[in-house]
């Protein structure tokens, strides 16, 4: 017998658009929550952020791929917050929600009576999660937050790129997505606390806070040593060799994590005595002499073909791997075996389905991904308004 999803019965009211806020709703929907997405009459901004667009059978636009990356599993209804009718609709839904997620600018919902203080005063069990660029407090609180700006302000761009190159952002929205994930942890923690106390919570989630949090060892390297981390390209600040290396037909990654793996690498490359040289005998020495060692390793790895070297390293347990294009990612046998790509059935999409990247959460052998594709704008208005769980008419 298949058990119900872990968050079945939980109701989430999403007043969010773009990425960080919708990412929270999507994760919760994947885990079984009923997520109602309230969109402005013109829809979430990302519906227009294409091409590419998902097409219907007759060639119509079913919203940009960007929108579909963060909104599966939800039901959509529209409301104009500027009108009394729109405000009343949100309050009606909030009365039946466990969680509200919003990512308006600080104070943006106060004038409508839809802010955390107003709704929690009326519904004290509500867990209200606010996502902003810089948080509800501090001198930057009034500013709008954009992922690109936050990557720059949060330090990651000073660490990313080649040593003599320009600062470089990540190719995906790290600040938005990490904030969505941290916020989801916060929401679930608040639910656990509510189980014990009966009281809801107000969560203040900031893109800048989250981006700084994931600096991880780089932040601690600076805080402990006082020395400013530098851009190292693909190299690791604390481990050598841990980098991209050239081979006869391209490049591979070699990521030795200990001295034993280092010795095995030297064996595979045909210079076992290299491991015993005083300048390279342990990781501390290798970090100190990284430039000379890396140059020498380049001369050795270039003698090998990619497939041959990777096979030899795998056989001895030395961590190494290819650098895949996105097409190669989704064709990889491990990715195929794990079911990372999922095609969600759709009555309106061309070909009868919309592709998605499944949640990485696998529970009791079951991948937690909603079977429901991203909604069309306002698609479920009648359904939601008549749903008793959301205050619709009761049928005896």
mmCIF file of C-alpha atoms in Angstrom:
data_model
loop_
_atom_site.group_PDB
_atom_site.id
_atom_site.type_symbol
_atom_site.label_atom_id
_atom_site.label_comp_id
_atom_site.label_asym_id
_atom_site.label_seq_id
_atom_site.Cartn_x
_atom_site.Cartn_y
_atom_site.Cartn_z
ATOM 1 C CA UNK A 1 0.000 0.000 0.000
ATOM 2 C CA UNK A 2 1.414 3.408 -1.023
ATOM 3 C CA UNK A 3 1.526 5.873 1.863
ATOM 4 C CA UNK A 4 0.300 9.450 1.510
ATOM 5 C CA UNK A 5 2.910 12.131 0.732
ATOM 6 C CA UNK A 6 4.550 13.445 3.921
ATOM 7 C CA UNK A 7 2.879 16.886 3.764
ATOM 8 C CA UNK A 8 -0.554 15.716 2.580
ATOM 9 C CA UNK A 9 -3.269 17.902 4.093
ATOM 10 C CA UNK A 10 -0.988 20.913 4.556
ATOM 11 C CA UNK A 11 -2.290 24.073 2.890
ATOM 12 C CA UNK A 12 0.082 26.703 1.482
ATOM 13 C CA UNK A 13 -0.948 30.109 0.172
ATOM 14 C CA UNK A 14 1.719 31.428 -2.187
ATOM 15 C CA UNK A 15 1.670 35.192 -2.786
ATOM 16 C CA UNK A 16 5.056 35.044 -4.468
ATOM 17 C CA UNK A 17 6.516 35.379 -7.928
ATOM 18 C CA UNK A 18 9.866 35.116 -9.765
ATOM 19 C CA UNK A 19 12.001 32.413 -8.097
ATOM 20 C CA UNK A 20 12.879 32.328 -4.374
ATOM 21 C CA UNK A 21 9.285 32.385 -3.112
ATOM 22 C CA UNK A 22 7.900 30.019 -5.761
ATOM 23 C CA UNK A 23 10.788 27.628 -5.071
ATOM 24 C CA UNK A 24 9.475 27.227 -1.510
ATOM 25 C CA UNK A 25 5.984 26.455 -2.804
ATOM 26 C CA UNK A 26 7.314 23.953 -5.321
ATOM 27 C CA UNK A 27 9.331 22.037 -2.714
ATOM 28 C CA UNK A 28 6.311 21.891 -0.413
ATOM 29 C CA UNK A 29 4.078 20.791 -3.303
ATOM 30 C CA UNK A 30 6.523 18.020 -4.167
ATOM 31 C CA UNK A 31 6.180 16.796 -0.581
ATOM 32 C CA UNK A 32 2.400 16.682 -0.904
ATOM 33 C CA UNK A 33 1.184 20.086 0.292
ATOM 34 C CA UNK A 34 -1.788 21.741 -1.434
ATOM 35 C CA UNK A 35 -0.219 24.944 -2.776
ATOM 36 C CA UNK A 36 -2.521 27.684 -4.036
ATOM 37 C CA UNK A 37 -0.614 30.280 -6.035
ATOM 38 C CA UNK A 38 -2.303 33.679 -6.067
ATOM 39 C CA UNK A 39 -1.169 35.629 -9.118
ATOM 40 C CA UNK A 40 -1.810 39.167 -10.213
ATOM 41 C CA UNK A 41 -4.216 39.367 -13.162
ATOM 42 C CA UNK A 42 -1.228 39.682 -15.522
ATOM 43 C CA UNK A 43 0.431 36.615 -13.971
ATOM 44 C CA UNK A 44 3.812 35.803 -12.461
ATOM 45 C CA UNK A 45 6.510 37.819 -14.237
ATOM 46 C CA UNK A 46 8.405 34.680 -15.229
ATOM 47 C CA UNK A 47 5.544 33.488 -17.435
ATOM 48 C CA UNK A 48 6.981 35.899 -20.027
ATOM 49 C CA UNK A 49 10.701 35.222 -19.395
ATOM 50 C CA UNK A 50 11.380 33.376 -22.631
ATOM 51 C CA UNK A 51 12.065 31.976 -25.076
ATOM 52 C CA UNK A 52 11.878 29.085 -24.761
ATOM 53 C CA UNK A 53 8.171 28.675 -24.063
ATOM 54 C CA UNK A 54 6.179 25.519 -23.455
ATOM 55 C CA UNK A 55 3.782 25.153 -26.373
ATOM 56 C CA UNK A 56 0.262 23.812 -26.570
ATOM 57 C CA UNK A 57 -0.858 21.389 -29.276
ATOM 58 C CA UNK A 58 -2.052 24.329 -31.374
ATOM 59 C CA UNK A 59 1.160 26.317 -30.901
ATOM 60 C CA UNK A 60 -0.066 28.687 -28.188
ATOM 61 C CA UNK A 61 2.257 29.889 -25.439
ATOM 62 C CA UNK A 62 1.817 27.989 -22.134
ATOM 63 C CA UNK A 63 4.349 30.217 -20.315
ATOM 64 C CA UNK A 64 8.137 30.324 -20.362
ATOM 65 C CA UNK A 65 10.292 27.369 -19.387
ATOM 66 C CA UNK A 66 11.562 29.570 -16.538
ATOM 67 C CA UNK A 67 8.069 29.664 -14.999
ATOM 68 C CA UNK A 68 7.716 25.895 -15.278
ATOM 69 C CA UNK A 69 11.037 25.402 -13.478
ATOM 70 C CA UNK A 70 9.571 26.688 -10.188
ATOM 71 C CA UNK A 71 5.811 26.173 -10.217
ATOM 72 C CA UNK A 72 4.871 22.523 -10.667
ATOM 73 C CA UNK A 73 2.381 21.005 -8.273
ATOM 74 C CA UNK A 74 0.425 24.209 -7.676
ATOM 75 C CA UNK A 75 -3.083 25.473 -8.370
ATOM 76 C CA UNK A 76 -3.488 29.020 -9.710
ATOM 77 C CA UNK A 77 -6.027 31.702 -8.937
ATOM 78 C CA UNK A 78 -5.807 35.435 -9.684
ATOM 79 C CA UNK A 79 -6.439 38.398 -7.413
ATOM 80 C CA UNK A 80 -5.748 42.113 -7.629
ATOM 81 C CA UNK A 81 -4.387 43.075 -4.206
ATOM 82 C CA UNK A 82 -5.158 46.731 -4.935
ATOM 83 C CA UNK A 83 -8.889 46.098 -4.764
ATOM 84 C CA UNK A 84 -11.065 45.296 -1.731
ATOM 85 C CA UNK A 85 -12.277 42.173 -3.540
ATOM 86 C CA UNK A 86 -8.739 40.908 -4.081
ATOM 87 C CA UNK A 87 -7.780 41.611 -0.484
ATOM 88 C CA UNK A 88 -10.884 39.838 0.780
ATOM 89 C CA UNK A 89 -10.083 36.789 -1.339
ATOM 90 C CA UNK A 90 -6.565 36.540 0.064
ATOM 91 C CA UNK A 91 -7.836 36.886 3.648
ATOM 92 C CA UNK A 92 -10.436 34.203 3.014
ATOM 93 C CA UNK A 93 -7.776 31.814 1.757
ATOM 94 C CA UNK A 94 -5.349 32.775 4.548
ATOM 95 C CA UNK A 95 -8.002 31.789 7.086
ATOM 96 C CA UNK A 96 -7.665 28.201 5.903
ATOM 97 C CA UNK A 97 -3.914 28.142 5.185
ATOM 98 C CA UNK A 98 -1.177 26.709 7.344
ATOM 99 C CA UNK A 99 1.533 28.689 5.570
ATOM 100 C CA UNK A 100 1.696 31.958 3.627
ATOM 101 C CA UNK A 101 4.698 32.636 1.401
ATOM 102 C CA UNK A 102 5.275 36.132 -0.014
ATOM 103 C CA UNK A 103 8.186 38.025 -1.540
ATOM 104 C CA UNK A 104 6.967 41.604 -1.794
ATOM 105 C CA UNK A 105 9.267 44.487 -0.844
ATOM 106 C CA UNK A 106 9.355 45.286 2.862
ATOM 107 C CA UNK A 107 6.018 46.877 3.780
ATOM 108 C CA UNK A 108 4.554 46.184 0.343
ATOM 109 C CA UNK A 109 1.574 44.238 1.694
ATOM 110 C CA UNK A 110 0.964 46.376 4.791
ATOM 111 C CA UNK A 111 -1.264 48.876 2.975
ATOM 112 C CA UNK A 112 -3.502 45.987 1.931
ATOM 113 C CA UNK A 113 -3.679 44.431 5.392
ATOM 114 C CA UNK A 114 -1.986 41.306 4.075
ATOM 115 C CA UNK A 115 1.330 41.627 5.924
ATOM 116 C CA UNK A 116 2.535 39.211 8.592
ATOM 117 C CA UNK A 117 1.384 41.303 11.560
ATOM 118 C CA UNK A 118 -2.130 41.795 10.174
ATOM 119 C CA UNK A 119 -2.782 38.208 9.123
ATOM 120 C CA UNK A 120 -1.140 36.626 12.162
ATOM 121 C CA UNK A 121 -3.176 38.832 14.501
ATOM 122 C CA UNK A 122 -6.290 37.359 12.896
ATOM 123 C CA UNK A 123 -4.923 33.847 12.413
ATOM 124 C CA UNK A 124 -2.345 33.172 15.163
ATOM 125 C CA UNK A 125 -1.576 29.617 13.972
ATOM 126 C CA UNK A 126 -0.428 30.929 10.590
ATOM 127 C CA UNK A 127 3.193 30.483 9.561
ATOM 128 C CA UNK A 128 4.012 33.532 7.473
ATOM 129 C CA UNK A 129 7.221 33.409 5.438
ATOM 130 C CA UNK A 130 8.508 36.671 3.954
ATOM 131 C CA UNK A 131 11.327 36.584 1.391
ATOM 132 C CA UNK A 132 13.150 39.818 0.563
ATOM 133 C CA UNK A 133 16.515 40.824 -0.795
ATOM 134 C CA UNK A 134 17.934 42.136 2.475
ATOM 135 C CA UNK A 135 15.522 41.245 5.263
ATOM 136 C CA UNK A 136 12.926 43.123 7.271
ATOM 137 C CA UNK A 137 15.555 45.088 9.244
ATOM 138 C CA UNK A 138 18.789 46.957 8.578
ATOM 139 C CA UNK A 139 19.708 49.901 6.356
ATOM 140 C CA UNK A 140 19.160 47.986 3.102
ATOM 141 C CA UNK A 141 15.731 46.638 4.052
ATOM 142 C CA UNK A 142 13.793 48.968 1.693
ATOM 143 C CA UNK A 143 15.819 47.937 -1.351
ATOM 144 C CA UNK A 144 14.558 45.534 -3.968
ATOM 145 C CA UNK A 145 16.603 42.357 -4.117
ATOM 146 C CA UNK A 146 17.914 40.783 -7.310
ATOM 147 C CA UNK A 147 19.921 37.566 -7.392
ATOM 148 C CA UNK A 148 22.733 39.012 -9.536
ATOM 149 C CA UNK A 149 23.228 41.974 -7.196
ATOM 150 C CA UNK A 150 23.170 39.731 -4.154
ATOM 151 C CA UNK A 151 25.757 37.355 -5.630
ATOM 152 C CA UNK A 152 28.005 40.387 -5.948
ATOM 153 C CA UNK A 153 27.239 41.817 -2.529
ATOM 154 C CA UNK A 154 27.429 38.418 -0.833
ATOM 155 C CA UNK A 155 31.050 37.771 -1.794
ATOM 156 C CA UNK A 156 30.628 34.807 -4.117
ATOM 157 C CA UNK A 157 31.580 36.744 -7.255
ATOM 158 C CA UNK A 158 34.877 37.801 -5.690
ATOM 159 C CA UNK A 159 35.703 34.088 -5.366
ATOM 160 C CA UNK A 160 34.449 32.862 -8.738
ATOM 161 C CA UNK A 161 36.447 33.024 -11.973
ATOM 162 C CA UNK A 162 40.050 32.843 -13.069
ATOM 163 C CA UNK A 163 42.695 34.603 -10.927
ATOM 164 C CA UNK A 164 43.409 37.201 -13.610
ATOM 165 C CA UNK A 165 39.841 37.429 -14.875
ATOM 166 C CA UNK A 166 36.817 39.511 -13.983
ATOM 167 C CA UNK A 167 34.517 38.630 -11.075
ATOM 168 C CA UNK A 168 32.009 36.012 -12.215
ATOM 169 C CA UNK A 169 28.509 35.091 -11.074
ATOM 170 C CA UNK A 170 27.183 31.548 -11.012
ATOM 171 C CA UNK A 171 25.253 30.521 -14.116
ATOM 172 C CA UNK A 172 22.080 29.939 -12.094
ATOM 173 C CA UNK A 173 20.329 31.974 -9.411
ATOM 174 C CA UNK A 174 22.201 30.848 -6.318
ATOM 175 C CA UNK A 175 20.860 33.487 -3.930
ATOM 176 C CA UNK A 176 17.246 32.869 -4.952
ATOM 177 C CA UNK A 177 17.407 29.086 -4.837
ATOM 178 C CA UNK A 178 19.413 28.837 -1.619
ATOM 179 C CA UNK A 179 16.984 31.250 0.035
ATOM 180 C CA UNK A 180 14.098 29.087 -1.140
ATOM 181 C CA UNK A 181 15.719 26.012 0.374
ATOM 182 C CA UNK A 182 16.645 27.685 3.676
ATOM 183 C CA UNK A 183 13.128 29.127 3.866
ATOM 184 C CA UNK A 184 11.627 25.685 3.369
ATOM 185 C CA UNK A 185 13.709 24.397 6.287
ATOM 186 C CA UNK A 186 12.467 27.345 8.342
ATOM 187 C CA UNK A 187 8.839 26.697 7.424
ATOM 188 C CA UNK A 188 9.051 23.018 8.343
ATOM 189 C CA UNK A 189 10.781 23.896 11.617
ATOM 190 C CA UNK A 190 8.013 26.391 12.426
ATOM 191 C CA UNK A 191 5.445 23.678 11.737
ATOM 192 C CA UNK A 192 7.222 21.367 14.158
ATOM 193 C CA UNK A 193 7.199 24.082 16.799
ATOM 194 C CA UNK A 194 3.525 24.807 16.151
ATOM 195 C CA UNK A 195 2.763 21.153 16.816
ATOM 196 C CA UNK A 196 4.202 21.669 20.301
ATOM 197 C CA UNK A 197 2.977 25.188 21.115
ATOM 198 C CA UNK A 198 -0.052 25.820 18.891
ATOM 199 C CA UNK A 199 1.468 29.107 17.726
ATOM 200 C CA UNK A 200 2.523 30.119 14.227
ATOM 201 C CA UNK A 201 5.561 32.171 13.288
ATOM 202 C CA UNK A 202 6.851 34.995 11.125
ATOM 203 C CA UNK A 203 9.890 34.040 9.059
ATOM 204 C CA UNK A 204 12.205 36.777 7.786
ATOM 205 C CA UNK A 205 14.262 35.304 4.939
ATOM 206 C CA UNK A 206 16.815 37.425 3.070
ATOM 207 C CA UNK A 207 18.672 36.631 -0.139
ATOM 208 C CA UNK A 208 21.830 38.323 1.159
ATOM 209 C CA UNK A 209 21.795 36.303 4.399
ATOM 210 C CA UNK A 210 21.425 33.056 2.463
ATOM 211 C CA UNK A 211 24.142 33.872 -0.054
ATOM 212 C CA UNK A 212 26.580 34.635 2.758
ATOM 213 C CA UNK A 213 25.574 31.474 4.630
ATOM 214 C CA UNK A 214 26.604 29.234 1.745
ATOM 215 C CA UNK A 215 30.099 30.746 1.499
ATOM 216 C CA UNK A 216 30.885 27.903 3.896
ATOM 217 C CA UNK A 217 34.588 27.154 4.269
ATOM 218 C CA UNK A 218 35.532 30.277 2.284
ATOM 219 C CA UNK A 219 33.911 32.477 4.926
ATOM 220 C CA UNK A 220 35.610 30.611 7.753
ATOM 221 C CA UNK A 221 38.959 30.688 5.988
ATOM 222 C CA UNK A 222 38.708 34.481 6.095
ATOM 223 C CA UNK A 223 37.254 34.781 9.612
ATOM 224 C CA UNK A 224 39.921 32.491 11.082
ATOM 225 C CA UNK A 225 42.969 33.740 9.163
ATOM 226 C CA UNK A 226 42.066 37.331 8.362
ATOM 227 C CA UNK A 227 43.367 36.724 4.851
ATOM 228 C CA UNK A 228 41.129 37.555 1.912
ATOM 229 C CA UNK A 229 40.259 34.510 -0.241
ATOM 230 C CA UNK A 230 41.296 34.881 -3.873
ATOM 231 C CA UNK A 231 39.833 33.629 -7.134
ATOM 232 C CA UNK A 232 41.425 30.309 -8.016
ATOM 233 C CA UNK A 233 39.465 29.356 -11.113
ATOM 234 C CA UNK A 234 38.463 25.714 -10.626
ATOM 235 C CA UNK A 235 41.038 25.030 -7.914
ATOM 236 C CA UNK A 236 40.209 24.473 -4.237
ATOM 237 C CA UNK A 237 41.594 26.848 -1.591
ATOM 238 C CA UNK A 238 42.264 24.060 0.922
ATOM 239 C CA UNK A 239 42.961 20.902 -1.131
ATOM 240 C CA UNK A 240 45.512 20.114 -3.880
ATOM 241 C CA UNK A 241 45.163 18.556 -6.427
ATOM 242 C CA UNK A 242 41.469 19.390 -6.723
ATOM 243 C CA UNK A 243 40.971 21.026 -10.103
ATOM 244 C CA UNK A 244 40.243 20.702 -13.814
ATOM 245 C CA UNK A 245 43.038 18.987 -15.724
ATOM 246 C CA UNK A 246 43.701 18.803 -19.478
ATOM 247 C CA UNK A 247 43.738 15.431 -21.230
ATOM 248 C CA UNK A 248 44.542 14.548 -24.837
ATOM 249 C CA UNK A 249 40.921 14.971 -25.912
ATOM 250 C CA UNK A 250 39.488 17.576 -23.545
ATOM 251 C CA UNK A 251 39.356 18.126 -19.787
ATOM 252 C CA UNK A 252 38.426 16.167 -16.671
ATOM 253 C CA UNK A 253 38.040 16.875 -12.971
ATOM 254 C CA UNK A 254 40.376 15.258 -10.459
ATOM 255 C CA UNK A 255 39.402 15.788 -6.825
ATOM 256 C CA UNK A 256 41.773 14.070 -4.412
ATOM 257 C CA UNK A 257 40.561 14.342 -0.852
ATOM 258 C CA UNK A 258 43.374 12.710 1.119
ATOM 259 C CA UNK A 259 46.980 11.587 0.896
ATOM 260 C CA UNK A 260 46.033 8.012 0.030
ATOM 261 C CA UNK A 261 44.147 9.158 -3.042
ATOM 262 C CA UNK A 262 47.097 11.391 -3.952
ATOM 263 C CA UNK A 263 49.427 8.381 -3.954
ATOM 264 C CA UNK A 264 47.070 6.401 -6.161
ATOM 265 C CA UNK A 265 46.847 9.329 -8.580
ATOM 266 C CA UNK A 266 50.620 9.393 -8.902
ATOM 267 C CA UNK A 267 50.592 5.647 -9.644
ATOM 268 C CA UNK A 268 48.011 6.047 -12.407
ATOM 269 C CA UNK A 269 49.972 8.923 -13.942
ATOM 270 C CA UNK A 270 53.142 6.827 -14.020
ATOM 271 C CA UNK A 271 55.168 8.744 -11.401
ATOM 272 C CA UNK A 272 54.629 6.963 -8.064
ATOM 273 C CA UNK A 273 57.726 8.600 -6.546
ATOM 274 C CA UNK A 274 56.144 12.047 -6.973
ATOM 275 C CA UNK A 275 53.989 11.320 -3.933
ATOM 276 C CA UNK A 276 57.056 11.124 -1.695
ATOM 277 C CA UNK A 277 58.712 14.360 -2.722
ATOM 278 C CA UNK A 278 58.992 16.679 0.332
ATOM 279 C CA UNK A 279 57.075 19.501 -1.371
ATOM 280 C CA UNK A 280 54.142 17.231 -2.167
ATOM 281 C CA UNK A 281 54.120 14.597 0.574
ATOM 282 C CA UNK A 282 51.022 15.881 2.387
ATOM 283 C CA UNK A 283 48.133 18.196 1.603
ATOM 284 C CA UNK A 284 49.595 21.143 3.511
ATOM 285 C CA UNK A 285 52.756 20.926 1.388
ATOM 286 C CA UNK A 286 50.774 20.545 -1.811
ATOM 287 C CA UNK A 287 48.672 23.616 -1.065
ATOM 288 C CA UNK A 288 51.863 25.604 -0.443
ATOM 289 C CA UNK A 289 53.347 24.420 -3.745
ATOM 290 C CA UNK A 290 50.159 24.287 -5.780
ATOM 291 C CA UNK A 291 51.442 26.228 -8.807
ATOM 292 C CA UNK A 292 54.468 24.058 -9.525
ATOM 293 C CA UNK A 293 52.606 20.834 -8.788
ATOM 294 C CA UNK A 294 49.630 21.758 -10.940
ATOM 295 C CA UNK A 295 51.861 22.632 -13.900
ATOM 296 C CA UNK A 296 53.641 19.286 -13.598
ATOM 297 C CA UNK A 297 50.383 17.342 -13.317
ATOM 298 C CA UNK A 298 49.140 19.039 -16.484
ATOM 299 C CA UNK A 299 52.074 17.562 -18.416
ATOM 300 C CA UNK A 300 51.190 14.105 -17.097
ATOM 301 C CA UNK A 301 47.410 14.172 -17.616
ATOM 302 C CA UNK A 302 47.772 15.442 -21.192
ATOM 303 C CA UNK A 303 49.351 12.114 -22.158
ATOM 304 C CA UNK A 304 46.067 10.280 -21.538
ATOM 305 C CA UNK A 305 42.721 10.027 -23.271
ATOM 306 C CA UNK A 306 39.729 11.119 -21.206
ATOM 307 C CA UNK A 307 37.970 7.738 -21.091
ATOM 308 C CA UNK A 308 41.160 5.810 -20.337
ATOM 309 C CA UNK A 309 42.271 8.064 -17.506
ATOM 310 C CA UNK A 310 38.824 8.225 -15.916
ATOM 311 C CA UNK A 311 38.538 4.428 -16.011
ATOM 312 C CA UNK A 312 41.964 3.977 -14.428
ATOM 313 C CA UNK A 313 41.222 6.495 -11.664
ATOM 314 C CA UNK A 314 37.826 4.957 -10.939
ATOM 315 C CA UNK A 315 39.405 1.497 -10.647
ATOM 316 C CA UNK A 316 41.724 2.746 -7.880
ATOM 317 C CA UNK A 317 39.091 4.871 -6.143
ATOM 318 C CA UNK A 318 40.506 8.269 -7.033
ATOM 319 C CA UNK A 319 37.609 10.778 -7.319
ATOM 320 C CA UNK A 320 37.435 12.017 -10.912
ATOM 321 C CA UNK A 321 34.787 12.770 -13.488
ATOM 322 C CA UNK A 322 33.856 14.372 -16.794
ATOM 323 C CA UNK A 323 32.626 17.921 -17.379
ATOM 324 C CA UNK A 324 29.218 17.347 -18.901
ATOM 325 C CA UNK A 325 27.117 19.625 -21.032
ATOM 326 C CA UNK A 326 23.468 19.822 -19.974
ATOM 327 C CA UNK A 327 22.596 17.413 -22.800
ATOM 328 C CA UNK A 328 25.125 14.933 -21.439
ATOM 329 C CA UNK A 329 23.736 15.370 -17.923
ATOM 330 C CA UNK A 330 20.286 14.195 -18.935
ATOM 331 C CA UNK A 331 21.725 11.356 -21.038
ATOM 332 C CA UNK A 332 23.969 10.098 -18.235
ATOM 333 C CA UNK A 333 23.130 6.530 -17.166
ATOM 334 C CA UNK A 334 23.181 7.440 -13.465
ATOM 335 C CA UNK A 335 20.803 10.355 -14.031
ATOM 336 C CA UNK A 336 18.530 8.113 -16.115
ATOM 337 C CA UNK A 337 18.609 5.380 -13.484
ATOM 338 C CA UNK A 338 17.662 7.834 -10.745
ATOM 339 C CA UNK A 339 14.720 9.273 -12.664
ATOM 340 C CA UNK A 340 15.843 12.877 -12.334
ATOM 341 C CA UNK A 341 13.936 13.952 -15.430
ATOM 342 C CA UNK A 342 10.170 13.565 -15.141
ATOM 343 C CA UNK A 343 7.599 14.254 -17.846
ATOM 344 C CA UNK A 344 4.400 15.513 -16.240
ATOM 345 C CA UNK A 345 1.188 14.624 -18.065
ATOM 346 C CA UNK A 346 -0.643 17.657 -19.469
ATOM 347 C CA UNK A 347 -3.877 17.741 -21.437
ATOM 348 C CA UNK A 348 -2.924 20.990 -23.139
ATOM 349 C CA UNK A 349 0.835 20.785 -23.776
ATOM 350 C CA UNK A 350 2.258 19.730 -27.109
ATOM 351 C CA UNK A 351 3.040 16.018 -26.950
ATOM 352 C CA UNK A 352 0.879 15.549 -23.865
ATOM 353 C CA UNK A 353 3.518 16.330 -21.236
ATOM 354 C CA UNK A 354 5.783 19.025 -19.776
ATOM 355 C CA UNK A 355 9.335 18.057 -18.759
ATOM 356 C CA UNK A 356 10.612 18.897 -15.295
ATOM 357 C CA UNK A 357 13.622 18.267 -13.065
ATOM 358 C CA UNK A 358 12.395 16.219 -10.147
ATOM 359 C CA UNK A 359 12.998 17.042 -6.516
ATOM 360 C CA UNK A 360 16.178 15.366 -5.220
ATOM 361 C CA UNK A 361 14.291 14.121 -2.146
ATOM 362 C CA UNK A 362 13.801 10.338 -2.188
ATOM 363 C CA UNK A 363 11.853 8.985 0.800
ATOM 364 C CA UNK A 364 11.439 5.254 1.375
ATOM 365 C CA UNK A 365 12.486 4.702 -2.212
ATOM 366 C CA UNK A 366 9.903 7.156 -3.601
ATOM 367 C CA UNK A 367 11.035 10.331 -5.344
ATOM 368 C CA UNK A 368 9.052 13.228 -3.935
ATOM 369 C CA UNK A 369 7.778 15.071 -7.008
ATOM 370 C CA UNK A 370 4.293 16.354 -7.629
ATOM 371 C CA UNK A 371 2.519 14.757 -10.599
ATOM 372 C CA UNK A 372 0.773 18.059 -11.318
ATOM 373 C CA UNK A 373 2.383 20.314 -13.977
ATOM 374 C CA UNK A 374 2.686 24.076 -13.530
ATOM 375 C CA UNK A 375 -0.722 25.761 -13.753
ATOM 376 C CA UNK A 376 -2.070 28.014 -16.434
ATOM 377 C CA UNK A 377 -2.901 31.505 -15.195
ATOM 378 C CA UNK A 378 -6.053 31.328 -13.034
ATOM 379 C CA UNK A 379 -6.660 27.759 -14.152
ATOM 380 C CA UNK A 380 -8.055 26.543 -10.838
ATOM 381 C CA UNK A 381 -10.091 29.576 -9.703
ATOM 382 C CA UNK A 382 -13.473 27.820 -9.668
ATOM 383 C CA UNK A 383 -11.989 24.665 -8.185
ATOM 384 C CA UNK A 384 -10.322 26.553 -5.329
ATOM 385 C CA UNK A 385 -13.337 28.732 -4.572
ATOM 386 C CA UNK A 386 -15.504 25.622 -4.284
ATOM 387 C CA UNK A 387 -12.996 23.615 -2.275
ATOM 388 C CA UNK A 388 -14.257 23.183 1.324
ATOM 389 C CA UNK A 389 -10.648 22.943 2.519
ATOM 390 C CA UNK A 390 -10.188 26.553 1.392
ATOM 391 C CA UNK A 391 -13.500 27.889 2.666
ATOM 392 C CA UNK A 392 -15.704 26.791 -0.201
ATOM 393 C CA UNK A 393 -19.298 25.647 0.287
ATOM 394 C CA UNK A 394 -19.754 22.636 2.527
ATOM 395 C CA UNK A 395 -21.728 19.743 1.098
ATOM 396 C CA UNK A 396 -23.650 17.635 3.547
#
